[in-house]
mmCIF file of N, CA, C and O in Angstrom:
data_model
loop_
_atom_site.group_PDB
_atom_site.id
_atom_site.type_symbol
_atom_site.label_atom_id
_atom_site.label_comp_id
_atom_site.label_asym_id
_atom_site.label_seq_id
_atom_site.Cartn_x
_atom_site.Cartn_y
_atom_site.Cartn_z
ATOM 1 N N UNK A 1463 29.550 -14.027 -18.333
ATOM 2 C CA UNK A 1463 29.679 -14.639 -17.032
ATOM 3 C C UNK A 1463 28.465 -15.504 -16.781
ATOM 4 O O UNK A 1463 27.267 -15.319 -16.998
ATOM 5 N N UNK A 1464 29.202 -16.586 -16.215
ATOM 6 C CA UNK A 1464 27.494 -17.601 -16.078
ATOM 7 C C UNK A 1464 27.290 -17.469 -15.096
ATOM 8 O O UNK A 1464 28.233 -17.398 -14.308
ATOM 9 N N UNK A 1465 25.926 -17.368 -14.633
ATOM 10 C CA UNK A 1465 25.384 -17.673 -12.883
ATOM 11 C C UNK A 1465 25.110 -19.662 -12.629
ATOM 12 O O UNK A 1465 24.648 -20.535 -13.365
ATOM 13 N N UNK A 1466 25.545 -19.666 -11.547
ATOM 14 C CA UNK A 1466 25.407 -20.884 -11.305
ATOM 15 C C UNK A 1466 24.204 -20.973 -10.709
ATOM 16 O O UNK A 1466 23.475 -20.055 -10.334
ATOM 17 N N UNK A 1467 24.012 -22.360 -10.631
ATOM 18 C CA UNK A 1467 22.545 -22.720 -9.422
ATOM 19 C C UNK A 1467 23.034 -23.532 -8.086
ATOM 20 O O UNK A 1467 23.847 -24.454 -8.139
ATOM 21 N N UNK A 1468 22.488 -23.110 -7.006
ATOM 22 C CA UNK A 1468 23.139 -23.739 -6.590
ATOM 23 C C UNK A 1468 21.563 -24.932 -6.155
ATOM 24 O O UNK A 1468 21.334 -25.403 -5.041
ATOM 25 N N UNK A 1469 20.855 -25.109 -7.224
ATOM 26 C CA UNK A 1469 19.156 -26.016 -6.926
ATOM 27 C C UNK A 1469 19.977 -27.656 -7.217
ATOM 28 O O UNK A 1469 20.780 -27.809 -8.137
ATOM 29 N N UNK A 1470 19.767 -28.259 -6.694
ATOM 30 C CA UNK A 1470 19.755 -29.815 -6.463
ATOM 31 C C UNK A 1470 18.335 -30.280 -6.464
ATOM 32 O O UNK A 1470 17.525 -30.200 -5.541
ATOM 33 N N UNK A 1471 18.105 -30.988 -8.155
ATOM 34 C CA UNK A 1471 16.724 -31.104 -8.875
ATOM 35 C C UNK A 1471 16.107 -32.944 -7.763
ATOM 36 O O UNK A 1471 14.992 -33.383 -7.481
ATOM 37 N N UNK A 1472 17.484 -33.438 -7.490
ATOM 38 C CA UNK A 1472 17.329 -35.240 -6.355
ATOM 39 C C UNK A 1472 16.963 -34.653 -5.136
ATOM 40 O O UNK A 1472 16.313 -35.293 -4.309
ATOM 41 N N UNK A 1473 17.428 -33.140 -4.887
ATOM 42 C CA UNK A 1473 17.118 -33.055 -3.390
ATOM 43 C C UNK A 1473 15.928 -32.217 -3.330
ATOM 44 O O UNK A 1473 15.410 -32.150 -2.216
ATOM 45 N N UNK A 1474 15.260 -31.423 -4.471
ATOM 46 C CA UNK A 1474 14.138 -31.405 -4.251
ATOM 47 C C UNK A 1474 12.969 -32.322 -4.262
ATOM 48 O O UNK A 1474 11.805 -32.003 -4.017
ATOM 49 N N UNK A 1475 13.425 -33.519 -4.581
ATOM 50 C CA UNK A 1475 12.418 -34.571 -4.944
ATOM 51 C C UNK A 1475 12.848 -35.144 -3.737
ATOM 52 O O UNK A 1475 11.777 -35.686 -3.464
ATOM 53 N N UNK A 1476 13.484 -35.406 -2.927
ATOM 54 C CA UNK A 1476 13.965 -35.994 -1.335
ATOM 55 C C UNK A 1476 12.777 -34.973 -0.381
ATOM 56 O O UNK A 1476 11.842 -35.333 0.335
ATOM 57 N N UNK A 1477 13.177 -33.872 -0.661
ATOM 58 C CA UNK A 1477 12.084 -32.788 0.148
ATOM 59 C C UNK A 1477 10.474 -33.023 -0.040
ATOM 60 O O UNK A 1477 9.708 -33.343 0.870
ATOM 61 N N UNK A 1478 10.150 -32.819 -1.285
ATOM 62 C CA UNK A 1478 8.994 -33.067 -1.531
ATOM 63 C C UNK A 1478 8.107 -34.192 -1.253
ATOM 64 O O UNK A 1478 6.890 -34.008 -1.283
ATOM 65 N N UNK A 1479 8.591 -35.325 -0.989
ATOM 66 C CA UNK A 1479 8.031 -36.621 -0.420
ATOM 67 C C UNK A 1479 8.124 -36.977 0.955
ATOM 68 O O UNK A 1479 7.698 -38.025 1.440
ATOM 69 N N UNK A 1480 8.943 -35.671 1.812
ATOM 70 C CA UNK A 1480 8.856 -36.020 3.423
ATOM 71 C C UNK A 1480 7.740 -35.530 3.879
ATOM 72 O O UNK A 1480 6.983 -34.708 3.363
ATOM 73 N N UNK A 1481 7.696 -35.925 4.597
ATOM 74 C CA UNK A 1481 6.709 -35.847 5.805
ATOM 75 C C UNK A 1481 7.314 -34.659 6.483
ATOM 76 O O UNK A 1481 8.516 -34.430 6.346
ATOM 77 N N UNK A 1482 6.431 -33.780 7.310
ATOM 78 C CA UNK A 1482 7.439 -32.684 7.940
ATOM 79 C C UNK A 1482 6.978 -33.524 9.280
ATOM 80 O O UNK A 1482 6.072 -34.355 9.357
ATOM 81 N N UNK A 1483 7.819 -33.088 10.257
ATOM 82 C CA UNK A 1483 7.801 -33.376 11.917
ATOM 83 C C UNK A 1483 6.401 -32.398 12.571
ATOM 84 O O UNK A 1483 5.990 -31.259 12.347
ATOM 85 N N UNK A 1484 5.987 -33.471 13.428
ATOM 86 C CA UNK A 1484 5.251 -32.519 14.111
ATOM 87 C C UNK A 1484 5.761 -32.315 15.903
ATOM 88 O O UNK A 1484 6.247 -33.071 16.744
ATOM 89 N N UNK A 1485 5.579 -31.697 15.894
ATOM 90 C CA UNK A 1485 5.626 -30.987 17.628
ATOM 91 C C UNK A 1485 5.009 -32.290 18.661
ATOM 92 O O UNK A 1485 5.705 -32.776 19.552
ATOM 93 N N UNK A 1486 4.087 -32.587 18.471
ATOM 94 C CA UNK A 1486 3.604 -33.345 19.182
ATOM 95 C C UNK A 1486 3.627 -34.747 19.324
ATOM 96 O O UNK A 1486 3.222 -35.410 20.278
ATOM 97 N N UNK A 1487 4.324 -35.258 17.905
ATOM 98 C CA UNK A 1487 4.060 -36.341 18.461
ATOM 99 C C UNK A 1487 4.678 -37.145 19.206
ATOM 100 O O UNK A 1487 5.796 -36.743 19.529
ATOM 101 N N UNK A 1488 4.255 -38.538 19.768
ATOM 102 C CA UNK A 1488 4.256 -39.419 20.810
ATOM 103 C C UNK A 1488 5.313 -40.573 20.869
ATOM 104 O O UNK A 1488 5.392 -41.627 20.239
ATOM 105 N N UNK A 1489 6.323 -39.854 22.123
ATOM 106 C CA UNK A 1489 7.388 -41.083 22.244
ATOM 107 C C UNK A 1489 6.423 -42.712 22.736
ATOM 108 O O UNK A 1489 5.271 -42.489 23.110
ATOM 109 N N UNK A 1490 6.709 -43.689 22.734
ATOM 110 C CA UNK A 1490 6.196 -44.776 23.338
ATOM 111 C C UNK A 1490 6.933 -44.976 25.075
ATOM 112 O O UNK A 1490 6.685 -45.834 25.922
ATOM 113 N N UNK A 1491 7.723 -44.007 25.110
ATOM 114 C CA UNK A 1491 8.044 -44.238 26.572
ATOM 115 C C UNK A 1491 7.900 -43.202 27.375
ATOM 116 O O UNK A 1491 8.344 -43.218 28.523
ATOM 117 N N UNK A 1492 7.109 -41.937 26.739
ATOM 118 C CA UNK A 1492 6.636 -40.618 27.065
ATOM 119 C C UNK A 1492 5.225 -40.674 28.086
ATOM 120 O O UNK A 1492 4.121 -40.803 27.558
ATOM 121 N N UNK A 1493 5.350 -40.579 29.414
ATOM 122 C CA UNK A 1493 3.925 -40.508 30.182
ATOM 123 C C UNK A 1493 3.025 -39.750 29.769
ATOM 124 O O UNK A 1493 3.232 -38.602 29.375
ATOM 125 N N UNK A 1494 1.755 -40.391 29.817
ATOM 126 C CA UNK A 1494 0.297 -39.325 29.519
ATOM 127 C C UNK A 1494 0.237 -37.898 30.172
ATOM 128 O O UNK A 1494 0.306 -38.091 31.385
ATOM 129 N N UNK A 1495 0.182 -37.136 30.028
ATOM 130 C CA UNK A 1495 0.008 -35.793 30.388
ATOM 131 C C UNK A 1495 -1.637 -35.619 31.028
ATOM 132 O O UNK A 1495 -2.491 -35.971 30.214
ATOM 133 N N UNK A 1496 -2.159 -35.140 32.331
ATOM 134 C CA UNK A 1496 -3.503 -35.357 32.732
ATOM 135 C C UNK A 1496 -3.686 -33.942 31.678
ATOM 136 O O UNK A 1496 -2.857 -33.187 31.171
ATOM 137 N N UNK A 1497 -5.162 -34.002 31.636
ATOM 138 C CA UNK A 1497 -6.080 -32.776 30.854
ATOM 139 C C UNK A 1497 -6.306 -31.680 31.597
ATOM 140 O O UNK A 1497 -7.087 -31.739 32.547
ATOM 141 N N UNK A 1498 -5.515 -30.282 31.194
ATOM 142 C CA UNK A 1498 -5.481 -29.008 32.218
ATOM 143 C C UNK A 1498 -7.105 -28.871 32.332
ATOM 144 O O UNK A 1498 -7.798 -29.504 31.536
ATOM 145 N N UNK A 1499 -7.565 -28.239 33.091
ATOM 146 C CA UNK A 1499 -8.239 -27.545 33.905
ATOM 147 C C UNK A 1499 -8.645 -26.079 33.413
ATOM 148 O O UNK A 1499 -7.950 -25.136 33.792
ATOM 149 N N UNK A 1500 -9.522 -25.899 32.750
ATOM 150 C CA UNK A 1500 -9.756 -24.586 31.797
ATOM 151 C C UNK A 1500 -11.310 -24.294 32.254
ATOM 152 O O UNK A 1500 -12.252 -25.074 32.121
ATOM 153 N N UNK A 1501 -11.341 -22.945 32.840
ATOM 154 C CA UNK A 1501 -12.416 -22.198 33.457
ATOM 155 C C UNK A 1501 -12.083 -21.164 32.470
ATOM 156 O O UNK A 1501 -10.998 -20.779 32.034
ATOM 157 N N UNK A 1502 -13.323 -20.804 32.223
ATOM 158 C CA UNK A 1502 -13.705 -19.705 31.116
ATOM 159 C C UNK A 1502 -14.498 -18.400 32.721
ATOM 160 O O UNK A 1502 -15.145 -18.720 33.718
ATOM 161 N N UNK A 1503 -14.117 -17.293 32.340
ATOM 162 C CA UNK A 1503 -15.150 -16.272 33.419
ATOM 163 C C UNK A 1503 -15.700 -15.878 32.901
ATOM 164 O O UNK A 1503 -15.621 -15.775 31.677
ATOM 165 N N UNK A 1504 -16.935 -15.269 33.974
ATOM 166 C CA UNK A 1504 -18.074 -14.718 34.135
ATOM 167 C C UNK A 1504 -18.182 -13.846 32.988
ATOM 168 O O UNK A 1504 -19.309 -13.683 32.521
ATOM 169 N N UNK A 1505 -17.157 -13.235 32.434
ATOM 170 C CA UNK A 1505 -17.553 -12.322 30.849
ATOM 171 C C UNK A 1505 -17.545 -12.979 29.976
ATOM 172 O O UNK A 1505 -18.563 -12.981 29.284
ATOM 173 N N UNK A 1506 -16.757 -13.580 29.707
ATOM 174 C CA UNK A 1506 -16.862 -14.704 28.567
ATOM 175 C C UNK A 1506 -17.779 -15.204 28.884
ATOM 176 O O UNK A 1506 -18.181 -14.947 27.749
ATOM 177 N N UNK A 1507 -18.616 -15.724 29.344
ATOM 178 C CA UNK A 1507 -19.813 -16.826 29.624
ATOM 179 C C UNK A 1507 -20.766 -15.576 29.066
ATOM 180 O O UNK A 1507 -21.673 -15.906 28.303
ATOM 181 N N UNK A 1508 -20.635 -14.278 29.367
ATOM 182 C CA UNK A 1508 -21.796 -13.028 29.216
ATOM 183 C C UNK A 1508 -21.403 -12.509 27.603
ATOM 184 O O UNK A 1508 -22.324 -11.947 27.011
ATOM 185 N N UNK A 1509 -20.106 -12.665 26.870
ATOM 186 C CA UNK A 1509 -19.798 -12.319 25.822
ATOM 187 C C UNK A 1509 -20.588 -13.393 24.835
ATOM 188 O O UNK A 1509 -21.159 -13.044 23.802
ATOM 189 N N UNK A 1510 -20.542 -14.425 25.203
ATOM 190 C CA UNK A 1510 -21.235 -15.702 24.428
ATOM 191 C C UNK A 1510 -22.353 -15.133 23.921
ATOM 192 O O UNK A 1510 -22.554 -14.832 22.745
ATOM 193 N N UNK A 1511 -23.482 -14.919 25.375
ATOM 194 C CA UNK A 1511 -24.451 -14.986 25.527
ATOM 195 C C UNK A 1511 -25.133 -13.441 24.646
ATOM 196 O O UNK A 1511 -26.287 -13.206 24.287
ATOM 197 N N UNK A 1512 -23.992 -12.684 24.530
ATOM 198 C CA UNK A 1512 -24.588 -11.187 23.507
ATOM 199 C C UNK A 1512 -24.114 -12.038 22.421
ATOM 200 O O UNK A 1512 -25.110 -12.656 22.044
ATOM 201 N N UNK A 1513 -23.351 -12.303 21.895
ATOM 202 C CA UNK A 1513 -23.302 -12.896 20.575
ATOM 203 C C UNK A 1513 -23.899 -13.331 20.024
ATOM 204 O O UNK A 1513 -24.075 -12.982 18.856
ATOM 205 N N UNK A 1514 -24.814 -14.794 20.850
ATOM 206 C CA UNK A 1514 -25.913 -15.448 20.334
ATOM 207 C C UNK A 1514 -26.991 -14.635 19.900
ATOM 208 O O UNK A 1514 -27.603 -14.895 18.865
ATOM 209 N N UNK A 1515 -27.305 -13.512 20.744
ATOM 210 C CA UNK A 1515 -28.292 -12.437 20.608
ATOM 211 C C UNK A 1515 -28.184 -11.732 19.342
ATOM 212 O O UNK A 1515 -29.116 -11.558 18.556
ATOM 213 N N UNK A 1516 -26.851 -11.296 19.180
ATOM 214 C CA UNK A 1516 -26.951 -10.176 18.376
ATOM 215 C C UNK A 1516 -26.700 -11.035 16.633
ATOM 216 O O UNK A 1516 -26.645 -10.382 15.591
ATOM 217 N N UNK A 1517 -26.582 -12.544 16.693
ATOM 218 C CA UNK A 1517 -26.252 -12.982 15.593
ATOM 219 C C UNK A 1517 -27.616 -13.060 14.618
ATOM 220 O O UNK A 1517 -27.614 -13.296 13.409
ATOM 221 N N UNK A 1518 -28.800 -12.794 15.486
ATOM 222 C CA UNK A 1518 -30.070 -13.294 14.604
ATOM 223 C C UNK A 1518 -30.545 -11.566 14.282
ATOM 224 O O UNK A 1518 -31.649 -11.350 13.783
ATOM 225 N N UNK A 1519 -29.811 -10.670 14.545
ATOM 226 C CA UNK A 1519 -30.300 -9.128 14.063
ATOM 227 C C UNK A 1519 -29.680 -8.793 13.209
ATOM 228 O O UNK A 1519 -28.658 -9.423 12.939
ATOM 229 N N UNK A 1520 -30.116 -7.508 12.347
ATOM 230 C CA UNK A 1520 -29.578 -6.829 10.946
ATOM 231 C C UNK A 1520 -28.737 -6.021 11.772
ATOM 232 O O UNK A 1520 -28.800 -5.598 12.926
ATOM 233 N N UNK A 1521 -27.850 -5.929 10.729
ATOM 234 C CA UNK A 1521 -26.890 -4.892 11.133
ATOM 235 C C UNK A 1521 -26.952 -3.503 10.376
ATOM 236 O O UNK A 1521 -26.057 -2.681 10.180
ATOM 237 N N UNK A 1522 -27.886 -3.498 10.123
ATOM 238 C CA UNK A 1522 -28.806 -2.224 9.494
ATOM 239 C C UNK A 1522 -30.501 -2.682 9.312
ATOM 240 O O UNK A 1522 -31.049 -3.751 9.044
ATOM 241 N N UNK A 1523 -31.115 -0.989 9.670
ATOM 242 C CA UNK A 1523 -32.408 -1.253 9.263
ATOM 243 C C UNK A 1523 -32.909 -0.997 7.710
ATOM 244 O O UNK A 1523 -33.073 0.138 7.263
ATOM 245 N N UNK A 1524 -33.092 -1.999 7.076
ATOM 246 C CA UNK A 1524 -33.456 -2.229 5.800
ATOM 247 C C UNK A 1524 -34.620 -1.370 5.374
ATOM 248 O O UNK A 1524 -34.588 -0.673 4.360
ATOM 249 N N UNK A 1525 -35.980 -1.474 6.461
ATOM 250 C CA UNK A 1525 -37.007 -0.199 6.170
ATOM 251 C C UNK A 1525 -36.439 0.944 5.957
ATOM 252 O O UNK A 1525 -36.554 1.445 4.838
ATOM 253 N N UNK A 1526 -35.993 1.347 6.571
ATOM 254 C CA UNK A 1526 -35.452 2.794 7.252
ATOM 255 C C UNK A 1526 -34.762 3.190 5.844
ATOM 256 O O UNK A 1526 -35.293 4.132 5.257
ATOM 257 N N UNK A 1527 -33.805 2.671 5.320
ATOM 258 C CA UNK A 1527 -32.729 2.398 4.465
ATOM 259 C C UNK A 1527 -34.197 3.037 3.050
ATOM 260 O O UNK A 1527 -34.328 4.132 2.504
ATOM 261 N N UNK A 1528 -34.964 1.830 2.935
ATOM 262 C CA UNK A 1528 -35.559 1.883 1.328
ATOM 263 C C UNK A 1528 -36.647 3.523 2.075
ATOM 264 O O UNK A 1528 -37.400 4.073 1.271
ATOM 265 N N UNK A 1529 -36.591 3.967 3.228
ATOM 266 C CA UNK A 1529 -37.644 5.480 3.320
ATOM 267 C C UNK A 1529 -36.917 6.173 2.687
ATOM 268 O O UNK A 1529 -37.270 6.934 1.786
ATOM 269 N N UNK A 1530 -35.396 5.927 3.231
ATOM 270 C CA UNK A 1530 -34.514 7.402 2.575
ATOM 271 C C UNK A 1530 -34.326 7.404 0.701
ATOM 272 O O UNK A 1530 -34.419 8.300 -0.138
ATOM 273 N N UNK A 1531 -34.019 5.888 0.621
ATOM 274 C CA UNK A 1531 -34.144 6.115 -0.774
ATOM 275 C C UNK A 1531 -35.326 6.718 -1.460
ATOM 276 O O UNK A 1531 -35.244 7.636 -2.276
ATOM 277 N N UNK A 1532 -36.330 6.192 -1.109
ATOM 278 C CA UNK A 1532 -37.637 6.802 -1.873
ATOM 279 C C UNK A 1532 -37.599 8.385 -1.452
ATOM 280 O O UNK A 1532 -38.020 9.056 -2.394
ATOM 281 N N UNK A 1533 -37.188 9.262 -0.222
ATOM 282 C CA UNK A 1533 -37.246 10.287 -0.004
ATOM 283 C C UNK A 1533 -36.201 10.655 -1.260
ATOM 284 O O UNK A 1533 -36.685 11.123 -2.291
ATOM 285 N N UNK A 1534 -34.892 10.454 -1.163
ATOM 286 C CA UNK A 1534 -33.756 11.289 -1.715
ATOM 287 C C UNK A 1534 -34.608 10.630 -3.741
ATOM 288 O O UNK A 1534 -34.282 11.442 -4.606
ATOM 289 N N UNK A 1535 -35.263 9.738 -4.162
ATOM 290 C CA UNK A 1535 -35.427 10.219 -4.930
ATOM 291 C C UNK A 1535 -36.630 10.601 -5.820
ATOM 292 O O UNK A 1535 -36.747 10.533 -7.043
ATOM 293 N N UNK A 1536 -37.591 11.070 -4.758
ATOM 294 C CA UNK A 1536 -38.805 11.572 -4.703
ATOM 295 C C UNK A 1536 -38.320 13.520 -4.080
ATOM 296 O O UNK A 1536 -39.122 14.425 -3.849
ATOM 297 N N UNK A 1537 -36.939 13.564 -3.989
ATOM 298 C CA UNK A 1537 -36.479 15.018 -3.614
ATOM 299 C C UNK A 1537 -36.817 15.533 -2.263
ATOM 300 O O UNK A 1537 -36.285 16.597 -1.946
ATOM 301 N N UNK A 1538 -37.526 15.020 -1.506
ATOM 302 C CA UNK A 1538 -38.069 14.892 -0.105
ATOM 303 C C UNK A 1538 -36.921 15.222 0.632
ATOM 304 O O UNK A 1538 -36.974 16.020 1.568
ATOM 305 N N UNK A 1539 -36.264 14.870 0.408
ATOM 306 C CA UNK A 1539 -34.906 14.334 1.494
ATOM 307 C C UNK A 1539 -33.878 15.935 1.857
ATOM 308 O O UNK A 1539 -33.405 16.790 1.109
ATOM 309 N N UNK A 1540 -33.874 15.844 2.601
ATOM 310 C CA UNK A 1540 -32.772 17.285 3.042
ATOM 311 C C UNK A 1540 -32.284 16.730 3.495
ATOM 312 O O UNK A 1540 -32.648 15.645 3.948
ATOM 313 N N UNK A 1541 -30.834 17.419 3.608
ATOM 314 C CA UNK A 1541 -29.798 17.211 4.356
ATOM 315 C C UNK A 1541 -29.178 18.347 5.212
ATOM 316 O O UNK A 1541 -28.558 19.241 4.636
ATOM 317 N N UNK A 1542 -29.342 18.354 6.819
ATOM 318 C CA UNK A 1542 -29.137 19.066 7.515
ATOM 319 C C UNK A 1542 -27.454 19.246 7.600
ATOM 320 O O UNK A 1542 -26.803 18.384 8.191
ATOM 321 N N UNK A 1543 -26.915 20.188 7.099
ATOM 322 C CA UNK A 1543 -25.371 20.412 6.962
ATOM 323 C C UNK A 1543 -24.658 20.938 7.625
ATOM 324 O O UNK A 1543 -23.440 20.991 7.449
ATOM 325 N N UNK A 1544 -25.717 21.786 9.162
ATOM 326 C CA UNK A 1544 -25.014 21.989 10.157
ATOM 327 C C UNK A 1544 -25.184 20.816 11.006
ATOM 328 O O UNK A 1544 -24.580 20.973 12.066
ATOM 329 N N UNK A 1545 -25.958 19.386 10.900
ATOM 330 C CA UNK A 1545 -25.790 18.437 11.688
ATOM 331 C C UNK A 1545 -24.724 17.683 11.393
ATOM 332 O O UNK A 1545 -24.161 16.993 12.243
ATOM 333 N N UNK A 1546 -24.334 17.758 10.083
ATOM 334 C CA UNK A 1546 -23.470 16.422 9.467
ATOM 335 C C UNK A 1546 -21.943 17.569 10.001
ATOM 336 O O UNK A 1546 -20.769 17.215 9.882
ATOM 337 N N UNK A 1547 -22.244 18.452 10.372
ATOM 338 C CA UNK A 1547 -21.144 19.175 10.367
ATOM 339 C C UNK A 1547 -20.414 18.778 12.320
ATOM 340 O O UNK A 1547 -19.293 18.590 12.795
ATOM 341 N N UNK A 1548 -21.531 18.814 12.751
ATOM 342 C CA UNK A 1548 -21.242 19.032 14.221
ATOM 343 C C UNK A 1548 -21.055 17.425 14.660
ATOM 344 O O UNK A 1548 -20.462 17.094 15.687
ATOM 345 N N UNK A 1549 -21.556 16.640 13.872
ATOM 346 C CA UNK A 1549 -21.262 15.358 14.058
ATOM 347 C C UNK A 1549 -19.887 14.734 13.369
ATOM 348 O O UNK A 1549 -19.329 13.759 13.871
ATOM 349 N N UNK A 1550 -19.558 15.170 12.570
ATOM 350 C CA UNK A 1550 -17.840 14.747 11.508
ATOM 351 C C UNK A 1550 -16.961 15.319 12.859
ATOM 352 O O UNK A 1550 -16.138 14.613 13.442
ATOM 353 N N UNK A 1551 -17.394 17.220 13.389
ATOM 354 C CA UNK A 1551 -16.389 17.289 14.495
ATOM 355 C C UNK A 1551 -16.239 16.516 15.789
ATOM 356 O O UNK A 1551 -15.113 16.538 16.287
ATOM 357 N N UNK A 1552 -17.185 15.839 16.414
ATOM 358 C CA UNK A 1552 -17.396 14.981 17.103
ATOM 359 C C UNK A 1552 -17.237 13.919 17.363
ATOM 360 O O UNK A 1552 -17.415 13.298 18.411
ATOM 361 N N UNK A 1553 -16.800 13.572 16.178
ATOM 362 C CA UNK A 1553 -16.546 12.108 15.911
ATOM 363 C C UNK A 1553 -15.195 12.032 15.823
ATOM 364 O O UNK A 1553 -14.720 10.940 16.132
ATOM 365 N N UNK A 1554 -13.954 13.443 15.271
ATOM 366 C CA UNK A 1554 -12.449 13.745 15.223
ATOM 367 C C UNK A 1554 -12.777 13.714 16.502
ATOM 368 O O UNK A 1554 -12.744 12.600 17.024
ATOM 369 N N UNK A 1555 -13.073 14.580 17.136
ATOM 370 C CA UNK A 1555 -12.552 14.848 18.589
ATOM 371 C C UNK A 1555 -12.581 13.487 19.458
ATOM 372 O O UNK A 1555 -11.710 13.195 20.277
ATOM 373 N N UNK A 1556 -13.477 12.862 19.219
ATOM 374 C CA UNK A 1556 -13.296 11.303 19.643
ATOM 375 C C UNK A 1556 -12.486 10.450 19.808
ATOM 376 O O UNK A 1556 -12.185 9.720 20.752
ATOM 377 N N UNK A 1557 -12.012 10.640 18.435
ATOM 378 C CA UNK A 1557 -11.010 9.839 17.508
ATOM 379 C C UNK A 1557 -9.864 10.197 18.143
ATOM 380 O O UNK A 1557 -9.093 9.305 18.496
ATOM 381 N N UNK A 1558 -9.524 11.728 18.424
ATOM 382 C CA UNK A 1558 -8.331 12.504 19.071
ATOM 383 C C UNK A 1558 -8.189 12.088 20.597
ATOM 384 O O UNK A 1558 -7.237 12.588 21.197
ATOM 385 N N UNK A 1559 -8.844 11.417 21.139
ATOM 386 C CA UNK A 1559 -9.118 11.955 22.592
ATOM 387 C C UNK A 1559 -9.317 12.666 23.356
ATOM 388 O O UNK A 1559 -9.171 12.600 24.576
ATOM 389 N N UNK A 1560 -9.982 14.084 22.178
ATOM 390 C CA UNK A 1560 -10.243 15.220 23.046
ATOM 391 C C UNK A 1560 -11.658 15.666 24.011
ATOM 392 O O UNK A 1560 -12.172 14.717 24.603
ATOM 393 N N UNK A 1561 -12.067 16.521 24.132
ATOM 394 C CA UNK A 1561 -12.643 16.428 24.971
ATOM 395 C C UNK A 1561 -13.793 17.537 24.256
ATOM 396 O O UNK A 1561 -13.449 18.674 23.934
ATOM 397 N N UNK A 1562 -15.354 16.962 24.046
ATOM 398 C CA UNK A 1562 -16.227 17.708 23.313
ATOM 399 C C UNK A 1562 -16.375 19.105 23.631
ATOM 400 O O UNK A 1562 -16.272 19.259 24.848
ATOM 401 N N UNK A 1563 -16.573 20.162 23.023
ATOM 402 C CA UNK A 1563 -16.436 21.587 23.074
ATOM 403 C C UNK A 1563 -17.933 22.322 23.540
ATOM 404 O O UNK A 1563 -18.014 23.546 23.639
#
């Protein structure tokens, strides 16, 4: 049994050389539209203004970072396992919406 095609090799080459339509463009007998009126608020103007701030800081402390390494491999380093413990539950219950114990 043969499968047919149903591909038209002229009408993909018709497709491939159009131009697609755009949305916008301009009848010649279409009136100018005036320019809306766009107020940004008082948070947005304050969201900007932390952004700019927070774009020139680390998003980690790099000192801090190379103490622990030299601790964990100089053996220095403990790890408190009832903190990491009470903090993993704290952080579910968060996550849950529950309410800390």
């Amino acid at each position: 049994m043969k499968i047919g095609s149903s591909f038209d090799a002229r009408r993909a080459g018709d497709l491939a050389g159009a131009k697609p339509a755009t949305s916008q463009s301009k009848r010649a007998d279409a009136p100018e539209q005036p320019a809306a009126d766009v107020r940004l608020s008082d948070l947005s103007t304050k969201l900007a203004d932390l952004e700019a701030r927070l774009a020139g800081t680390e998003a980690f402390d790099t000192k801090r970072i190379d103490e622990i390494k030299q601790a964990i491999s100089e053996g220095r380093f403990k790890v408190n396992s009832e903190a990491v413990a009470d903090k993993l539950i704290a952080n579910v219950q968060e996550m849950l919406g529950g309410k800390k114990a």
